């Protein structure tokens, strides 16, 4: 399984692997929002946590279809299914690799981009903490939706439609935690719910994803 | 090593094979024959465990099967060695990579990315994967596609060595591999149309 994670990271970092895609999108968004909103620092400060969370979510969405699609197309998924790795392990490895190549870089980049959006000084720690807690859920839920649509040619549209409602709870609690952190309010409840979503997704969805992949391979 | 009893399988929900019974013992190879679309791939995928059988029984140790599909499952941006080393690691046989590369004459290409290989070289790399699985029963779907005559001979000799070492193989192919093997014609086992279907025509 560790080999599969390392292979996926290598593939993502090599040419055409799409490693920088989400990060570049996140950067572009954080640069453009202040230009679009105009020179109103107070307004930016109010919307910064929400904008950064939406940006991270959309950046994550960009690379979801690669999780299983390329392996399905070149036949690796058939061979992985017959290899001595349980399908649940394949799903878990691929979701981990996706988080390490998108969620983690986004989380680490978010404080730097917070500066551009005039994030309140107290908000940086909690923005990073909420993203670190929430982005693993985005990767795992995304892997589930990617597994559902893997056998469809150009399934990207369906994938986005499927995944957006599933992302809503993560976004609400994540952005709420970041906002409360920035305003210095107590934020235990949204953080706990966010962690709950992530843990629940990682506990249940590998099995569901493995099941839908087996059906799709028939 | 492998035995099928009265097996029926379907492709896309349509039954295409029924009543297939065959057996492959250690040291034997069985060649599946039959025209395009007669269900060779479907049968092999069913045996490999990628799809369930409609009825009948498959007697095999799933841990013994190495499945080789039409597609080689190569990653274009990984080198020849990296591609093979990944599979060797997945099967827990990381020290078999060098020998497998040498067997299929891929040594000079080991640092090339897979995307720059020719079709025949890719296929050889796909076949080299079988050697690093360390599995005894090879279930192969047209293994000689895009190989030239010399490399078909090379594959046949590798297969012969595998069989002599106590391995077994079930191979769907249209060409003569030049090895001693029984063949099994699948066209006789085509599933009968479902009751009532004839009335519609």
CSV table of C-alpha atoms in Angstrom, one decimal, chain A residues 3-4 7 10-11 14-15 70-71 74-76 78-85 214 217-218, chain B residues 11 45 48 50-52 67 71-75 77-79 82 86-87 89-91 129 135:
chain,number,residue,atom,x,y,z
A,3,UNK,CA,4.3,1.6,-2.6
A,4,UNK,CA,1.0,2.5,-4.2
A,7,UNK,CA,3.8,5.6,-7.0
A,10,UNK,CA,5.6,10.2,-8.2
A,11,UNK,CA,3.0,10.1,-11.0
A,14,UNK,CA,6.1,14.1,-12.9
A,15,UNK,CA,5.1,15.9,-16.1
A,70,UNK,CA,-6.0,7.1,-15.5
A,71,UNK,CA,-5.6,3.7,-13.8
A,74,UNK,CA,-4.5,2.0,-19.0
A,75,UNK,CA,-5.7,-1.2,-17.4
A,76,UNK,CA,-3.8,-0.8,-14.1
A,78,UNK,CA,-7.8,-4.4,-13.4
A,79,UNK,CA,-4.3,-5.5,-12.5
A,80,UNK,CA,-4.5,-3.9,-9.1
A,81,UNK,CA,-7.8,-5.6,-8.5
A,82,UNK,CA,-6.2,-9.0,-9.1
A,83,UNK,CA,-3.0,-8.1,-7.1
A,84,UNK,CA,-2.6,-9.2,-3.5
A,85,UNK,CA,-3.8,-5.8,-2.2
A,214,UNK,CA,-15.7,-3.8,-8.2
A,217,UNK,CA,-14.8,-3.3,-13.3
A,218,UNK,CA,-17.3,-6.1,-14.3
B,11,UNK,CA,-20.8,-9.9,-20.6
B,45,UNK,CA,-11.9,-12.1,-16.3
B,48,UNK,CA,-9.4,-13.9,-12.5
B,50,UNK,CA,-13.0,-9.5,-11.8
B,51,UNK,CA,-16.6,-10.5,-12.4
B,52,UNK,CA,-18.9,-13.1,-10.8
B,67,UNK,CA,-3.8,-12.2,-14.7
B,71,UNK,CA,-3.8,-3.6,-21.5
B,72,UNK,CA,-0.4,-3.7,-19.9
B,73,UNK,CA,-1.2,-1.2,-17.1
B,74,UNK,CA,2.0,0.7,-17.7
B,75,UNK,CA,2.4,4.2,-16.4
B,77,UNK,CA,5.9,8.7,-17.1
B,78,UNK,CA,7.5,6.0,-15.0
B,79,UNK,CA,10.6,4.3,-16.3
B,82,UNK,CA,10.0,1.8,-11.9
B,86,UNK,CA,6.0,-1.3,-8.5
B,87,UNK,CA,4.4,-4.6,-9.4
B,89,UNK,CA,6.7,-4.7,-4.7
B,90,UNK,CA,2.9,-5.2,-4.8
B,91,UNK,CA,3.5,-9.0,-5.1
B,129,UNK,CA,5.2,-8.4,-14.9
B,135,UNK,CA,2.4,-16.7,-9.2
